């Protein structure tokens, strides 16, 4: 099977979905790049290059560059979704929720319910997330929890190229507003990705590893730190269930609960600040629904409760690190 | 050429803005709105309506003027003050009444209420309780029309207050950039809650600000259904011709409080009485129509009676309808599987 | 001691703080009302009447009516806070975070850290929250979790008039950006409130009741439902620690952990939607830090995972209810 | 009256926009910015600077023109492209260099970096990585000035791209309504990332849109320090006189990519070369100053050398500084007890 990067996988999904369904459009800042300029169009194809080649393939009517105007971008996507299109809107960085959040949580998320099921809002909001590039406090935040908490939204956070393609194709087919969270540290990671179209259903976790000492649930890029540590510890005979929920809303509670029922121990890893994050959320679900299986405290390894610092060494210290993950695993394994 | 010369002189006269049938239809719509608002005001006082009510009374000629030029598949998005827009767009009055009472059979299943009134069958994409929430959405609806190659237009209603919200400005700019068939229709009733437009609107000129975004912008007396119709014809045609967005600023009176129950201490002495006497679009329309011989007083009275009867039925239906089943609580949170 | 409503208590705190410190200003939509109108100024004093009388007392330079422009209101408050004022900004409904959230979580919350401690942002954002008025999906949401999660913000949610005054005076003195959450169902509740100025420190929980069977932590209006149920069950001999954190950030973890160490059981009640809420957050802290004391699943009673419905009966069903609270208490008490 | 007639004819000549000292100071500031940007571009290529860099090269006359008219206690808020504004406002170049390198002694303790460069001692309230983040903040700074009764002014820098953001419009409107001493200074460099202003700005007229909000708005050639100074004097005076906000739109070239490393495929052929040849504000300033006999080439060369020396020192200091202690991670999350 061909090996593709996460970037290529999403790009391919967009190409295929647009070819497949004329109602799919892409809009956002620099989704092609070069609008109004003398040089080449499709100059960027998105600042991360995810939408590259869409403009030449599908034209300006379906690949729409916008001014810097996030509320209007998301609102336009929502209005278009209500009236016959399937927009994929790009929010350049997830950090920019703040300049368009009303259109996400008060509008798109609520239409179907608030209007008694008479309106649908089949749209995708793509956004880049995560620290690690020294991009500073306003371009590095993982805010997956801010949308996971919102009823009416679905939230997808793929951790590999295969999932990214299948989940994107599902997101575009879905009739709800889907927030598609792309961790910037993953764009250049790669794995085998089929050429043909396929979908991965929402709410179905992926077991990266299976084991018996501990259940680990990780979100986005930290998953890869977890895998590295777990594989190292496997040599010592420590084995873990490593679960990637793939979508935080809907959440595959069953997979997590079942795993904890066998391992009795749970570690949660994400790159959000600790208060009210996904780690806290899943912890609370398990503490409520699988309490009797628990044989140790539920541990969380998250980012620190501070804005993301700029200096690379501070930023690394801010993020959940390999050492933190390893320490937590050892602590839990040893807990009796 | 010769056929042109054969035209009778009368045919050269400017066609009337509204012909008889058009006028009667518009009048009925305006009256329906007024009666609807009066009725729910009454029921609200009796405690039969929960939540907040923002009534449209006094502004009817504005919403009706534009909506009468729209088809069912043209789109409007509305504001917290949305009953009038919903009725003007042909919304189901009985379903609306049930909705506002929070009952089964409500047009949004009782989930929305007054501030989220909608009728998707009629292209009414919903009232919006976030000031400035609607304009970006209409940009999207207009984008659908453009992308799908139809001649549909989208109208975003907004108040003078909403004209100061950043989302409104963004929507106007984006509509200009993408040359979309969107109409930004501002009903300037002088007030955003208890703050006057002369205070809140920098430059005191909503249309002027819109024009500076690079689109045609018109001001119109929103109490005159004929004037509104005339301006809106141009605007709608401009959009249907693919020439991009238009803004209309209609000055209208607000006969009621910002919300039902508003003590309105900020109003001038006798202000409301004067407004009701001098700026009632229904009175103005009747006078003009009778003068222009578009209709007789008796004909208009008959419409009033028919509307009153409809309101009676709607109210009864609303009162009689059962409240939603608790089991419906979690219905429609998502459209696709969850 | 005089009895005052929650509304009066906050109003009094604002009056006293403004009289005490000339750098305190109030701004927002309708904070006086009547700007530019022919009728009386101070026509509203805030749509909830909280800022009534401030304009006559302190004048237009310090009690500033604004257009409908939330991003500019909050941004202006933040900019003013950085340059010598102590603004109290009113966000009419908490639901409106969406049209100004950038200025809250990316700006005001981050200045102090991002600029290396060289900037301070001593401001208060007052906002009304909560369901119960059939105000619909966009005017009824309690979004306390959305700000609690943000490092740099402090979040205050008083449950009675006494706390409201003392916490408001503390909030205005505080040098950070404080989100002050006022539950609309509490405005007309009253209790004894001293006339003089006093402050209540942040991060110190209040024990409404003490008991041994169970620890209950509740936020905002649901606290009063909890108290009613607990007092009823006391007649059956069931006794509970009932803890009001008063501030969700900082959170008085110690009080909660200590209580759970003695009761071994925990119930969390709030009116947020369940995912990533305060209930989840506190649950996860306890499951991590007091696991060995736990003798039962950690139960959460929250609002439903849906937008807030309009119809009064649906809205009541959506909110955490007395029956839900009672059932959870009984279930936990009986759990062995 | 008689004294007036005694005035010598020369005294009647218009005072020069910048006198010799003022010009030399402005020139030094412009050169400092250019050299700073060149230096960090170099260090970035060597891998000595983490994160993203948006360089100000080419735009110097704009930022310097306005900032030279401000006092330390006047405020500016900047954008992602903030080095120039920080230096123009008198910011500490060595502290900036350390900051951008993420080092101890950085002006923000290494917590901010290029996109959050600030110097609060000089009234530079910070670069802002959210496009449109700054304008509401300057409204607040201007509100402080008004409320506290000072004559301070606040300047919000923004790009052509930022002029389309709702927060920018809201800030302009609120400043008009409250009549605040705020200057909205738009540097129109033609581009928002790789999108041209002629595409993104509805009406293609930033100043015109601002004027429609009800404030004076000027356009100026931002490559000419004299022209910028002249317009800014009016604007600053307008604000200090308590007459409310002003907008300035300065056209400037962007010599570099949107960010360092930007391949700039969207640029026209030879565009940058032409811009650098024809629109270099430093070259233009030198020529004009020598012609007007404000300075000699040798004097200006000497400044260039001094600046180069400073940049060398700053770079060395930056490279030599240690990285922050990990123990500083949780410092300054809160100002008061937590
Ligand atoms: C974002 C937001 N801010 C504030 C409010 C509260 N609010 C509701 S209606 C209104 C006034 C709106 O004024 P205008 O746009 O003139 O409409 P009108 O009420 O006159 O129809 C305000 C401030 C809101 N609903 N949403
Ligand atoms: C809210 C927001 N949207 C998008 C971006 C990404 N972005 C950073 S700079 C920029 C272009 C800004 O253009 P302009 O205002 O003209 O400033 P210039 O870069 O030309 O100085 C964009 C889109 C951002 N940082 N913030
Ligand atoms: Mg109004
Ligand atoms: Mg630019």
mmCIF file of N, CA and C in Angstrom, chain C residues 25 61 64-67 69-72 75-76 78-80 82-83 85 102-103 106-107 111-120 150-154 174-176 249-250, chain D residues 75 106-109 111-112 116 118 120 125-128 130 133 136-137 139-141 143-144 146-148 167 170-171 173-174 177-178 329 331-338:
data_model
loop_
_atom_site.group_PDB
_atom_site.id
_atom_site.type_symbol
_atom_site.label_atom_id
_atom_site.label_comp_id
_atom_site.label_asym_id
_atom_site.label_seq_id
_atom_site.Cartn_x
_atom_site.Cartn_y
_atom_site.Cartn_z
ATOM 1 N N UNK C 25 -13.902 51.766 36.768
ATOM 2 C CA UNK C 25 -14.949 52.219 35.844
ATOM 3 C C UNK C 25 -15.842 51.035 35.490
ATOM 4 N N UNK C 61 -18.237 59.617 32.572
ATOM 5 C CA UNK C 61 -16.839 59.284 32.311
ATOM 6 C C UNK C 61 -16.461 57.946 32.938
ATOM 7 N N UNK C 64 -19.948 53.842 31.509
ATOM 8 C CA UNK C 64 -19.871 54.079 30.074
ATOM 9 C C UNK C 64 -20.767 53.133 29.295
ATOM 10 N N UNK C 65 -21.799 53.701 28.706
ATOM 11 C CA UNK C 65 -22.653 52.912 27.815
ATOM 12 C C UNK C 65 -21.948 52.731 26.489
ATOM 13 N N UNK C 66 -22.093 51.563 25.927
ATOM 14 C CA UNK C 66 -21.410 51.262 24.663
ATOM 15 C C UNK C 66 -22.422 50.810 23.625
ATOM 16 N N UNK C 67 -22.014 50.850 22.369
ATOM 17 C CA UNK C 67 -22.803 50.163 21.334
ATOM 18 C C UNK C 67 -22.774 48.649 21.596
ATOM 19 N N UNK C 69 -21.145 45.686 20.866
ATOM 20 C CA UNK C 69 -19.794 45.560 20.331
ATOM 21 C C UNK C 69 -18.918 44.850 21.361
ATOM 22 N N UNK C 70 -19.258 43.605 21.628
ATOM 23 C CA UNK C 70 -18.628 42.911 22.766
ATOM 24 C C UNK C 70 -17.119 42.797 22.652
ATOM 25 N N UNK C 71 -16.593 42.538 21.458
ATOM 26 C CA UNK C 71 -15.138 42.422 21.341
ATOM 27 C C UNK C 71 -14.472 43.736 21.728
ATOM 28 N N UNK C 72 -15.083 44.826 21.318
ATOM 29 C CA UNK C 72 -14.507 46.128 21.653
ATOM 30 C C UNK C 72 -14.703 46.446 23.132
ATOM 31 N N UNK C 75 -12.161 44.149 24.902
ATOM 32 C CA UNK C 75 -10.827 44.615 24.521
ATOM 33 C C UNK C 75 -10.514 45.966 25.139
ATOM 34 N N UNK C 76 -11.484 46.857 25.130
ATOM 35 C CA UNK C 76 -11.263 48.178 25.728
ATOM 36 C C UNK C 76 -11.004 48.032 27.220
ATOM 37 N N UNK C 78 -9.658 45.485 28.653
ATOM 38 C CA UNK C 78 -8.322 44.910 28.821
ATOM 39 C C UNK C 78 -7.250 45.968 28.574
ATOM 40 N N UNK C 79 -7.438 46.759 27.538
ATOM 41 C CA UNK C 79 -6.473 47.812 27.247
ATOM 42 C C UNK C 79 -6.448 48.864 28.348
ATOM 43 N N UNK C 80 -7.602 49.176 28.869
ATOM 44 C CA UNK C 80 -7.673 50.149 29.970
ATOM 45 C C UNK C 80 -7.033 49.573 31.232
ATOM 46 N N UNK C 82 -4.602 47.563 31.361
ATOM 47 C CA UNK C 82 -3.141 47.587 31.208
ATOM 48 C C UNK C 82 -2.556 48.974 31.416
ATOM 49 N N UNK C 83 -3.409 49.966 31.398
ATOM 50 C CA UNK C 83 -2.910 51.349 31.379
ATOM 51 C C UNK C 83 -3.462 52.196 32.521
ATOM 52 N N UNK C 85 -6.473 51.737 34.627
ATOM 53 C CA UNK C 85 -7.830 51.687 35.171
ATOM 54 C C UNK C 85 -8.126 50.271 35.705
ATOM 55 N N UNK C 102 -11.890 35.919 22.019
ATOM 56 C CA UNK C 102 -10.469 36.156 21.807
ATOM 57 C C UNK C 102 -9.923 37.156 22.818
ATOM 58 N N UNK C 103 -10.653 38.230 23.036
ATOM 59 C CA UNK C 103 -10.165 39.252 23.961
ATOM 60 C C UNK C 103 -10.084 38.717 25.382
ATOM 61 N N UNK C 106 -7.336 34.874 24.710
ATOM 62 C CA UNK C 106 -6.039 35.090 24.053
ATOM 63 C C UNK C 106 -5.371 36.388 24.475
ATOM 64 N N UNK C 107 -6.164 37.331 24.937
ATOM 65 C CA UNK C 107 -5.581 38.628 25.287
ATOM 66 C C UNK C 107 -5.514 38.768 26.817
ATOM 67 N N UNK C 111 -1.770 38.255 28.932
ATOM 68 C CA UNK C 111 -0.826 39.381 28.941
ATOM 69 C C UNK C 111 0.267 39.219 29.991
ATOM 70 N N UNK C 112 -0.143 38.902 31.196
ATOM 71 C CA UNK C 112 0.831 38.919 32.272
ATOM 72 C C UNK C 112 1.959 37.920 31.998
ATOM 73 N N UNK C 113 1.587 36.754 31.546
ATOM 74 C CA UNK C 113 2.573 35.690 31.289
ATOM 75 C C UNK C 113 3.391 35.964 30.033
ATOM 76 N N UNK C 114 2.664 36.239 28.967
ATOM 77 C CA UNK C 114 3.253 36.375 27.632
ATOM 78 C C UNK C 114 4.244 37.527 27.573
ATOM 79 N N UNK C 115 3.994 38.543 28.384
ATOM 80 C CA UNK C 115 4.884 39.703 28.397
ATOM 81 C C UNK C 115 5.838 39.646 29.606
ATOM 82 N N UNK C 116 6.066 38.457 30.083
ATOM 83 C CA UNK C 116 7.078 38.283 31.121
ATOM 84 C C UNK C 116 6.778 39.014 32.419
ATOM 85 N N UNK C 117 5.506 39.123 32.760
ATOM 86 C CA UNK C 117 5.147 39.743 34.032
ATOM 87 C C UNK C 117 5.129 41.258 33.989
ATOM 88 N N UNK C 118 5.372 41.822 32.797
ATOM 89 C CA UNK C 118 5.471 43.284 32.734
ATOM 90 C C UNK C 118 4.136 43.979 32.522
ATOM 91 N N UNK C 119 3.117 43.229 32.237
ATOM 92 C CA UNK C 119 1.794 43.822 32.039
ATOM 93 C C UNK C 119 0.821 43.217 33.040
ATOM 94 N N UNK C 120 -0.046 44.050 33.560
ATOM 95 C CA UNK C 120 -1.103 43.528 34.432
ATOM 96 C C UNK C 120 -2.447 43.860 33.825
ATOM 97 N N UNK C 150 -9.070 28.222 31.306
ATOM 98 C CA UNK C 150 -8.070 29.129 30.727
ATOM 99 C C UNK C 150 -7.077 29.615 31.777
ATOM 100 N N UNK C 151 -5.810 29.232 31.651
ATOM 101 C CA UNK C 151 -4.804 29.738 32.575
ATOM 102 C C UNK C 151 -4.717 31.253 32.470
ATOM 103 N N UNK C 152 -4.600 31.909 33.590
ATOM 104 C CA UNK C 152 -4.529 33.369 33.595
ATOM 105 C C UNK C 152 -5.831 34.009 34.017
ATOM 106 N N UNK C 153 -6.939 33.307 33.821
ATOM 107 C CA UNK C 153 -8.227 33.827 34.280
ATOM 108 C C UNK C 153 -8.530 33.318 35.678
ATOM 109 N N UNK C 154 -9.278 34.108 36.416
ATOM 110 C CA UNK C 154 -9.879 33.645 37.666
ATOM 111 C C UNK C 154 -11.385 33.649 37.470
ATOM 112 N N UNK C 174 -8.385 42.583 42.729
ATOM 113 C CA UNK C 174 -7.451 41.598 42.186
ATOM 114 C C UNK C 174 -6.726 42.161 40.953
ATOM 115 N N UNK C 175 -5.505 41.745 40.755
ATOM 116 C CA UNK C 175 -4.732 42.264 39.614
ATOM 117 C C UNK C 175 -4.826 41.403 38.362
ATOM 118 N N UNK C 176 -5.667 40.371 38.400
ATOM 119 C CA UNK C 176 -5.830 39.542 37.206
ATOM 120 C C UNK C 176 -7.213 39.753 36.599
ATOM 121 N N UNK C 249 -11.747 28.856 39.705
ATOM 122 C CA UNK C 249 -10.323 29.063 39.444
ATOM 123 C C UNK C 249 -9.906 30.323 40.167
ATOM 124 N N UNK C 250 -9.076 30.243 41.219
ATOM 125 C CA UNK C 250 -8.505 29.027 41.783
ATOM 126 C C UNK C 250 -9.582 28.160 42.451
ATOM 127 N N UNK D 75 0.754 55.379 24.001
ATOM 128 C CA UNK D 75 0.674 53.932 23.839
ATOM 129 C C UNK D 75 0.640 53.501 22.377
ATOM 130 N N UNK D 106 15.467 38.326 28.021
ATOM 131 C CA UNK D 106 14.560 38.764 26.966
ATOM 132 C C UNK D 106 13.542 39.723 27.558
ATOM 133 N N UNK D 107 13.077 40.606 26.724
ATOM 134 C CA UNK D 107 12.237 41.688 27.233
ATOM 135 C C UNK D 107 10.910 41.159 27.794
ATOM 136 N N UNK D 108 10.537 39.961 27.401
ATOM 137 C CA UNK D 108 9.371 39.285 27.980
ATOM 138 C C UNK D 108 9.816 37.985 28.666
ATOM 139 N N UNK D 109 11.009 37.968 29.154
ATOM 140 C CA UNK D 109 11.543 36.778 29.847
ATOM 141 C C UNK D 109 11.559 35.529 28.963
ATOM 142 N N UNK D 111 9.188 34.465 27.278
ATOM 143 C CA UNK D 111 7.849 33.864 27.236
ATOM 144 C C UNK D 111 7.067 34.296 25.996
ATOM 145 N N UNK D 112 7.469 35.442 25.413
ATOM 146 C CA UNK D 112 6.666 35.993 24.331
ATOM 147 C C UNK D 112 7.184 35.673 22.934
ATOM 148 N N UNK D 116 5.182 38.439 20.194
ATOM 149 C CA UNK D 116 4.641 39.104 21.390
ATOM 150 C C UNK D 116 5.657 40.075 21.974
ATOM 151 N N UNK D 118 7.335 43.357 23.194
ATOM 152 C CA UNK D 118 6.687 44.458 23.924
ATOM 153 C C UNK D 118 7.751 45.217 24.697
ATOM 154 N N UNK D 120 6.959 47.695 27.849
ATOM 155 C CA UNK D 120 5.986 48.486 28.612
ATOM 156 C C UNK D 120 6.572 49.781 29.153
ATOM 157 N N UNK D 125 2.675 48.343 24.089
ATOM 158 C CA UNK D 125 1.850 47.394 24.840
ATOM 159 C C UNK D 125 1.829 45.999 24.232
ATOM 160 N N UNK D 126 2.673 45.791 23.256
ATOM 161 C CA UNK D 126 2.804 44.426 22.791
ATOM 162 C C UNK D 126 2.403 44.195 21.358
ATOM 163 N N UNK D 127 3.194 43.323 20.715
ATOM 164 C CA UNK D 127 2.790 42.767 19.442
ATOM 165 C C UNK D 127 1.672 41.787 19.731
ATOM 166 N N UNK D 128 0.890 41.486 18.721
ATOM 167 C CA UNK D 128 -0.294 40.658 18.920
ATOM 168 C C UNK D 128 -0.398 39.702 17.752
ATOM 169 N N UNK D 130 -2.830 37.804 17.012
ATOM 170 C CA UNK D 130 -4.193 37.655 16.503
ATOM 171 C C UNK D 130 -4.486 38.867 15.630
ATOM 172 N N UNK D 133 -6.450 41.809 16.887
ATOM 173 C CA UNK D 133 -6.445 41.766 18.350
ATOM 174 C C UNK D 133 -6.152 43.112 18.989
ATOM 175 N N UNK D 136 -9.069 46.860 19.575
ATOM 176 C CA UNK D 136 -9.881 47.049 20.784
ATOM 177 C C UNK D 136 -9.037 47.450 21.995
ATOM 178 N N UNK D 137 -7.820 46.938 22.061
ATOM 179 C CA UNK D 137 -6.970 47.254 23.206
ATOM 180 C C UNK D 137 -6.572 48.720 23.213
ATOM 181 N N UNK D 139 -8.271 51.114 22.085
ATOM 182 C CA UNK D 139 -9.454 51.856 22.539
ATOM 183 C C UNK D 139 -9.426 51.943 24.062
ATOM 184 N N UNK D 140 -9.027 50.864 24.692
ATOM 185 C CA UNK D 140 -8.935 50.863 26.149
ATOM 186 C C UNK D 140 -7.841 51.786 26.660
ATOM 187 N N UNK D 141 -6.699 51.756 25.995
ATOM 188 C CA UNK D 141 -5.610 52.646 26.423
ATOM 189 C C UNK D 141 -6.044 54.101 26.261
ATOM 190 N N UNK D 143 -9.050 55.140 26.326
ATOM 191 C CA UNK D 143 -10.074 55.378 27.355
ATOM 192 C C UNK D 143 -9.419 55.725 28.686
ATOM 193 N N UNK D 144 -8.333 55.048 28.996
ATOM 194 C CA UNK D 144 -7.590 55.397 30.218
ATOM 195 C C UNK D 144 -7.155 56.850 30.163
ATOM 196 N N UNK D 146 -8.370 59.324 28.473
ATOM 197 C CA UNK D 146 -9.506 60.240 28.590
ATOM 198 C C UNK D 146 -10.030 60.263 30.028
ATOM 199 N N UNK D 147 -10.199 59.073 30.597
ATOM 200 C CA UNK D 147 -10.780 58.999 31.942
ATOM 201 C C UNK D 147 -9.865 59.643 32.974
ATOM 202 N N UNK D 148 -8.572 59.426 32.800
ATOM 203 C CA UNK D 148 -7.622 59.973 33.765
ATOM 204 C C UNK D 148 -7.243 61.415 33.430
ATOM 205 N N UNK D 167 -13.204 42.925 14.657
ATOM 206 C CA UNK D 167 -12.735 43.604 15.866
ATOM 207 C C UNK D 167 -12.166 44.984 15.544
ATOM 208 N N UNK D 170 -15.149 47.290 15.006
ATOM 209 C CA UNK D 170 -15.779 47.583 16.302
ATOM 210 C C UNK D 170 -14.975 48.622 17.070
ATOM 211 N N UNK D 171 -13.667 48.459 17.040
ATOM 212 C CA UNK D 171 -12.808 49.383 17.774
ATOM 213 C C UNK D 171 -12.944 50.795 17.198
ATOM 214 N N UNK D 173 -15.494 52.075 15.616
ATOM 215 C CA UNK D 173 -16.797 52.641 15.969
ATOM 216 C C UNK D 173 -16.838 53.081 17.431
ATOM 217 N N UNK D 174 -16.317 52.246 18.302
ATOM 218 C CA UNK D 174 -16.374 52.595 19.727
ATOM 219 C C UNK D 174 -15.521 53.840 20.012
ATOM 220 N N UNK D 177 -17.602 56.765 19.009
ATOM 221 C CA UNK D 177 -18.708 56.988 19.945
ATOM 222 C C UNK D 177 -18.207 57.632 21.233
ATOM 223 N N UNK D 178 -17.093 57.157 21.738
ATOM 224 C CA UNK D 178 -16.573 57.683 23.003
ATOM 225 C C UNK D 178 -15.574 58.831 22.791
ATOM 226 N N UNK D 329 8.891 28.334 34.424
ATOM 227 C CA UNK D 329 7.709 27.987 33.618
ATOM 228 C C UNK D 329 6.415 28.539 34.200
ATOM 229 N N UNK D 331 5.995 30.868 36.467
ATOM 230 C CA UNK D 331 6.017 32.251 36.963
ATOM 231 C C UNK D 331 5.103 33.129 36.109
ATOM 232 N N UNK D 332 4.409 34.033 36.761
ATOM 233 C CA UNK D 332 3.639 35.072 36.074
ATOM 234 C C UNK D 332 2.423 34.579 35.306
ATOM 235 N N UNK D 333 1.914 33.408 35.674
ATOM 236 C CA UNK D 333 0.610 33.040 35.109
ATOM 237 C C UNK D 333 -0.445 33.999 35.669
ATOM 238 N N UNK D 334 -0.278 34.321 36.951
ATOM 239 C CA UNK D 334 -1.165 35.278 37.618
ATOM 240 C C UNK D 334 -0.338 36.396 38.239
ATOM 241 N N UNK D 335 -0.929 37.576 38.364
ATOM 242 C CA UNK D 335 -0.245 38.688 39.030
ATOM 243 C C UNK D 335 -0.535 38.686 40.518
ATOM 244 N N UNK D 336 -1.799 38.428 40.878
ATOM 245 C CA UNK D 336 -2.142 38.351 42.290
ATOM 246 C C UNK D 336 -2.061 36.889 42.706
ATOM 247 N N UNK D 337 -2.135 36.680 43.973
ATOM 248 C CA UNK D 337 -2.122 35.339 44.562
ATOM 249 C C UNK D 337 -3.046 34.385 43.804
ATOM 250 N N UNK D 338 -2.626 33.140 43.685
ATOM 251 C CA UNK D 338 -3.503 32.146 43.058
ATOM 252 C C UNK D 338 -3.460 30.879 43.870
#
